[in-house]
Coordinates of C-alpha atoms in Angstrom, one line a residue:
M1 CA -54.4 39.5 18.9
K2 CA -53.8 42.3 17.3
R3 CA -53.6 44.6 20.6
S4 CA -50.5 42.1 21.5
L5 CA -49.2 42.6 18.0
I6 CA -49.1 46.4 19.1
L7 CA -47.6 46.0 22.2
V8 CA -45.0 43.7 21.0
T9 CA -44.0 45.9 18.4
L10 CA -43.7 49.1 20.5
A11 CA -41.9 47.4 23.7
L12 CA -39.4 46.5 20.3
L13 CA -39.2 49.9 19.3
L14 CA -38.4 51.2 22.7
S15 CA -35.9 49.0 23.3
S16 CA -34.3 49.6 20.3
A17 CA -34.3 53.3 20.8
F18 CA -33.0 52.8 24.4
A19 CA -30.2 50.5 22.8
I20 CA -29.1 53.1 20.5
R21 CA -29.3 55.7 23.3
L22 CA -26.7 53.7 24.7
L23 CA -24.4 53.4 21.8
P24 CA -21.2 55.3 22.6
Q25 CA -21.1 58.6 20.0
P26 CA -17.6 59.0 18.5
S27 CA -16.9 62.0 20.2
S28 CA -18.3 61.4 23.5
D29 CA -15.6 59.7 25.2
Y30 CA -12.7 63.0 23.9
I31 CA -12.9 66.4 24.0
E32 CA -12.0 68.7 21.0
A33 CA -8.3 69.9 20.5
P34 CA -7.2 73.2 20.4
K35 CA -7.0 74.9 17.1
Y36 CA -2.8 75.3 16.6
L37 CA -2.0 77.9 13.5
N38 CA 0.8 78.0 11.0
Q39 CA 3.3 81.1 12.4
N40 CA 4.4 83.5 10.1
Q41 CA 7.4 81.8 8.5
C42 CA 5.5 79.0 7.2
Q43 CA 4.4 78.1 3.5
N44 CA 0.2 78.6 3.7
L45 CA -0.3 75.1 2.1
V46 CA -3.8 75.0 2.9
Q47 CA -5.6 78.1 1.6
S48 CA -8.3 76.0 0.1
S49 CA -9.1 72.6 -0.1
S50 CA -9.2 72.5 -3.8
S51 CA -6.0 73.4 -4.1
F52 CA -4.6 70.9 -1.5
S53 CA -2.7 67.7 -2.5
V54 CA -1.4 65.1 -0.5
C55 CA 1.7 65.4 -2.8
N56 CA 2.8 68.9 -2.2
P57 CA 6.2 68.3 -1.5
S58 CA 6.3 70.7 1.6
L59 CA 4.0 68.3 3.6
I60 CA 5.2 67.1 6.6
H61 CA 4.4 63.5 6.4
V62 CA 3.6 61.4 10.0
A63 CA 2.5 57.8 9.9
M64 CA 0.6 56.0 12.9
T65 CA -1.6 52.9 13.6
L66 CA -4.9 53.4 15.0
D67 CA -6.7 51.2 17.2
S68 CA -9.6 50.9 19.7
K69 CA -7.0 49.3 22.4
Y70 CA -4.2 52.3 21.8
L71 CA -7.0 55.0 20.4
R72 CA -6.4 57.2 23.9
G73 CA -2.6 57.2 23.2
S74 CA -2.6 58.2 19.8
I75 CA -4.8 61.1 20.3
A76 CA -2.3 62.5 22.9
A77 CA 0.5 61.6 20.7
V78 CA -1.4 64.0 17.5
H79 CA -2.2 66.1 20.1
S80 CA 1.3 66.9 21.3
I81 CA 2.6 66.7 17.7
L82 CA 0.8 69.9 16.7
K83 CA 1.0 71.5 20.0
H84 CA 4.6 72.0 19.2
A85 CA 4.8 72.3 15.9
S86 CA 5.9 75.3 13.8
C87 CA 3.6 75.0 10.9
P88 CA 0.6 72.7 12.2
E89 CA -1.4 73.1 9.2
N90 CA 1.6 71.6 6.9
I91 CA 1.2 68.2 8.9
Y92 CA -0.4 65.6 7.1
F93 CA -1.3 62.4 9.0
H94 CA -1.7 58.5 7.8
F95 CA -3.5 56.6 10.0
I96 CA -3.5 52.6 9.2
T97 CA -6.1 51.2 10.8
S98 CA -7.9 47.4 10.9
T99 CA -10.5 47.1 8.0
S100 CA -13.3 46.7 10.8
T101 CA -12.6 50.0 12.6
S102 CA -11.3 52.6 9.7
S103 CA -15.1 54.0 9.4
D104 CA -15.4 54.7 13.1
L105 CA -12.0 55.8 14.0
N106 CA -12.6 58.0 10.9
D107 CA -15.1 59.9 12.6
V108 CA -13.4 60.0 15.8
V109 CA -10.7 61.6 14.5
K110 CA -12.5 64.4 12.7
S111 CA -14.7 64.9 16.1
I112 CA -12.0 65.7 18.1
F113 CA -9.4 67.4 15.2
P114 CA -12.0 69.0 12.9
N115 CA -8.7 70.9 11.3
L116 CA -6.8 67.8 10.8
Y117 CA -5.2 67.1 7.6
F118 CA -5.2 63.3 7.4
H119 CA -6.3 60.1 5.7
I120 CA -7.6 56.7 7.3
Y121 CA -6.0 53.4 5.2
P122 CA -7.8 50.3 6.1
F123 CA -5.1 47.5 6.7
E124 CA -6.2 45.2 4.0
I125 CA -3.5 42.8 4.1
E126 CA -4.1 41.7 7.7
S127 CA -4.7 38.1 6.8
K128 CA -1.6 38.1 4.8
V129 CA 0.7 39.6 7.4
K130 CA -1.1 37.1 10.0
A131 CA 0.0 34.1 8.5
L132 CA 3.8 35.4 8.4
I133 CA 3.7 36.4 12.1
S134 CA 5.4 34.1 14.3
Y135 CA 4.6 33.8 18.4
S136 CA 6.0 36.0 20.5
V137 CA 7.1 36.8 24.0
R138 CA 4.0 39.2 24.2
P139 CA 0.7 38.6 22.4
A140 CA 0.6 42.3 21.8
L141 CA 3.6 42.1 19.5
E142 CA 1.5 39.8 17.4
E143 CA -1.2 41.9 16.6
P144 CA -1.1 42.6 12.3
L145 CA -1.0 46.2 13.0
N146 CA 2.5 46.0 14.2
Y147 CA 3.6 45.1 11.1
A148 CA 1.8 48.0 9.1
R149 CA 5.1 50.1 9.0
I150 CA 6.6 47.3 7.1
Y151 CA 4.0 48.4 4.0
L152 CA 4.4 52.2 4.3
A153 CA 5.9 52.3 1.2
E154 CA 3.0 50.2 -0.8
I155 CA 0.4 52.2 1.4
L156 CA 0.9 55.7 1.0
N157 CA 0.7 57.5 -2.1
P158 CA 4.0 57.2 -4.5
C159 CA 4.1 60.6 -4.4
I160 CA 4.9 60.5 -1.0
H161 CA 9.1 60.4 -0.4
R162 CA 9.4 60.6 2.9
V163 CA 7.7 60.0 6.4
V164 CA 7.9 59.9 10.0
Y165 CA 6.5 56.6 11.6
I166 CA 6.0 56.9 15.4
D167 CA 4.1 54.4 17.8
S168 CA 0.6 55.5 19.5
D169 CA 2.5 55.5 22.8
T170 CA 4.7 58.6 22.3
I171 CA 4.5 62.2 23.0
V172 CA 6.4 64.6 20.7
V173 CA 7.8 67.7 22.6
D174 CA 9.9 69.2 19.8
D175 CA 9.1 70.3 16.6
I176 CA 8.1 67.3 14.3
V177 CA 10.0 69.1 11.3
N178 CA 13.2 69.0 12.9
L179 CA 12.7 65.1 12.6
F180 CA 11.1 65.1 9.3
S181 CA 13.9 66.9 7.8
I182 CA 17.2 65.3 9.3
T183 CA 19.5 64.2 6.5
L184 CA 19.6 60.3 5.6
T185 CA 23.3 60.1 4.0
G186 CA 24.5 58.3 1.4
S187 CA 22.1 55.5 0.5
R188 CA 20.6 55.4 4.0
V189 CA 16.9 54.0 4.0
I190 CA 15.7 54.7 7.8
G191 CA 17.0 57.1 10.2
A192 CA 16.2 56.2 14.0
P193 CA 18.3 56.6 17.6
E194 CA 20.9 53.5 17.6
Y195 CA 21.5 52.3 21.2
C196 CA 25.2 50.6 20.6
H197 CA 26.0 49.6 24.3
V198 CA 23.1 47.2 24.2
N199 CA 24.2 43.4 23.5
F200 CA 22.6 43.2 19.9
R201 CA 23.2 39.6 20.2
N202 CA 20.6 39.1 22.7
Y203 CA 18.1 39.8 20.1
F204 CA 18.5 36.3 18.2
N205 CA 19.3 33.1 19.5
D206 CA 22.2 30.8 19.3
G207 CA 20.7 28.7 16.5
F208 CA 20.8 32.0 14.5
W209 CA 24.5 32.5 15.4
A210 CA 25.3 29.1 14.9
D211 CA 24.3 29.1 11.2
P212 CA 26.9 30.6 9.1
V213 CA 24.7 31.6 6.0
L214 CA 21.9 33.0 8.7
S215 CA 24.7 35.4 10.7
S216 CA 26.4 36.1 7.5
V217 CA 23.8 39.1 7.1
F218 CA 26.1 41.5 9.4
E219 CA 29.5 40.3 7.7
G220 CA 31.1 43.7 7.5
K221 CA 28.9 45.4 9.5
D222 CA 28.5 46.7 13.3
P223 CA 24.7 46.5 13.8
C224 CA 23.5 48.4 16.9
Y225 CA 20.0 48.0 18.5
F226 CA 17.5 50.6 17.4
N227 CA 13.6 51.4 18.1
T228 CA 11.7 50.6 15.2
G229 CA 8.8 53.0 17.6
V230 CA 10.3 56.1 15.9
M231 CA 11.9 56.1 12.0
V232 CA 12.5 58.6 9.2
M233 CA 11.9 56.5 6.5
D234 CA 12.5 56.9 3.0
L235 CA 10.1 55.5 1.0
T236 CA 11.6 56.2 -2.4
R237 CA 14.7 54.2 -1.8
W238 CA 12.4 51.6 0.3
R239 CA 10.4 51.0 -2.9
R240 CA 13.6 51.3 -5.3
G241 CA 15.3 48.5 -2.9
D242 CA 11.9 46.6 -2.0
Y243 CA 12.4 46.3 1.4
T244 CA 9.2 45.1 2.2
T245 CA 10.1 41.6 0.4
R246 CA 13.3 41.4 2.0
I247 CA 11.9 41.7 5.3
E248 CA 9.0 39.4 4.6
K249 CA 11.5 36.9 3.5
W250 CA 13.3 36.6 7.4
M251 CA 9.9 36.4 8.7
E252 CA 9.4 33.2 6.2
I253 CA 12.7 32.0 8.3
Q254 CA 11.2 32.7 11.2
K255 CA 8.5 30.8 10.9
E256 CA 10.5 27.8 9.7
R257 CA 13.6 28.3 12.2
R258 CA 12.8 30.3 14.7
I259 CA 15.4 32.5 15.3
Y260 CA 14.1 35.4 17.5
E261 CA 11.8 35.9 20.4
L262 CA 10.1 39.4 19.6
G263 CA 8.0 40.5 17.1
S264 CA 8.6 43.0 14.3
L265 CA 11.7 44.5 15.3
P266 CA 14.1 41.8 14.6
P267 CA 13.2 41.7 10.9
F268 CA 14.1 45.3 10.7
M269 CA 17.5 44.8 12.3
L270 CA 17.9 42.0 10.0
V271 CA 17.8 44.0 7.4
F272 CA 18.9 47.2 8.6
G273 CA 21.3 46.8 11.2
G274 CA 24.5 48.2 11.0
E275 CA 23.2 50.5 8.1
I276 CA 20.9 53.0 9.9
E277 CA 21.3 56.5 10.0
G278 CA 21.9 57.5 13.7
I279 CA 19.2 60.2 15.3
D280 CA 20.3 61.8 18.1
H281 CA 18.9 59.9 21.1
S282 CA 16.7 62.8 22.2
W283 CA 14.2 61.7 19.7
N284 CA 13.7 58.3 21.4
Q285 CA 13.4 58.2 25.3
H286 CA 12.0 54.7 25.0
G287 CA 11.2 52.3 27.6
L288 CA 8.6 54.5 29.7
G289 CA 6.9 51.8 29.8
G290 CA 9.0 49.8 32.1
D291 CA 9.3 46.2 31.6
N292 CA 7.0 43.2 31.9
L293 CA 6.7 43.7 36.0
V294 CA 3.4 45.7 37.5
N295 CA 4.5 48.6 38.7
S296 CA 7.8 48.9 36.6
C297 CA 8.6 52.8 36.5
R298 CA 11.8 54.0 34.3
S299 CA 13.0 57.8 34.9
L300 CA 13.9 59.8 31.6
H301 CA 17.6 59.1 30.5
P302 CA 20.2 62.0 31.1
G303 CA 20.0 65.0 27.9
R304 CA 17.6 67.0 26.2
V305 CA 14.2 65.3 25.1
S306 CA 12.2 65.6 22.0
L307 CA 10.3 62.7 22.0
L308 CA 9.1 60.6 25.4
H309 CA 8.2 57.0 24.0
W310 CA 6.3 54.4 26.6
S311 CA 7.7 51.4 25.1
G312 CA 7.5 48.5 27.3
K313 CA 4.1 46.7 29.2
G314 CA 3.1 50.1 31.0
K315 CA 0.8 52.4 29.7
P316 CA 0.2 55.8 31.1
W317 CA -2.8 56.5 30.8
V318 CA -3.9 52.7 32.0
R319 CA -1.5 53.9 35.2
L320 CA -3.2 57.2 35.7
D321 CA -6.4 55.9 35.6
E322 CA -5.8 53.1 38.0
G323 CA -3.9 55.7 40.5
R324 CA -1.0 53.8 40.2
P325 CA 0.8 56.1 37.8
C326 CA 4.8 56.6 37.5
P327 CA 6.2 59.7 37.8
V328 CA 7.1 60.4 34.0
D329 CA 3.4 59.6 33.1
H330 CA 2.6 63.3 34.6
L331 CA 4.3 64.7 31.8
W332 CA 1.6 62.7 29.5
A333 CA -1.1 63.6 30.9
P334 CA -1.4 67.5 29.8
Y335 CA -1.7 66.3 25.8
D336 CA -4.5 63.8 27.1
L337 CA -7.9 64.9 25.4
H338 CA -9.8 61.9 27.1
R339 CA -13.1 63.0 28.9
I340 CA -12.5 60.8 32.0
Q341 CA -8.8 62.7 32.8
R342 CA -10.7 65.9 32.5
L343 CA -13.4 64.8 35.3

């Protein structure tokens, strides 16, 4: 009996050890990024950790979401920003994550970017946001983290007055300070590339346009489509105008009336349509993920490029791994730090 108990105990210990070895280590899937240093003209904000403050007005703030599905894209996006920045040591990254993965993702980011200044914010209001979300044409658009950009003014420290928000399926090939420092004229709260050739009416259904009360939100305005995957946001003006509540109210109307089919974009357009600071289109070469058809490839738009955006169903890391990349996916690959691409 005693011998049997010992054998059982040994078997459990061995199986546990084997299981531990099978668990992936946080850094096992990625290589460490190169260390990018400030150029001579940069103000040195990071001479010592004791004097460093997230409230330093000379910092460049960038916000993104992090999750396991799009992590590879997020890592590539961060890498691209650092590589092309004149002052990479002055960039502070704000990552919003699901509460269940915040600790693990913190370790992953540290292992890949050991010199990066960043903070992980667990998205603690996921259940509240989930209750506001309506079903969409694509299930991916219904994830609560897609709506985190609405809450940046509440999530980030009140001392942070401006932030650049970018999606995880982007690559920056210009100095991020050129986007961060864009002037928001008058009382503009956000800046983004606008696309006025797109039929704005198509983003809302006939019921919305037939309702004089709802559609009056655009009265006296000339709204254009804009993509919320790349935005410069004045958080001070956002807080002052309580824009989070304004967007939430439209989400509540959507739950009751069903006035649009997409996810987090239409409520943004309802609040900011016609009041956007238009930014050069080079800062959002979007649509590179194609549409919802398999193997749908898009080419770059004419003109200079500062940011490439694989919005749409197709993601470059997926298509590269499957051996069916679109031509533009090869522009993403040099920023990929995943080991699969390095073998």
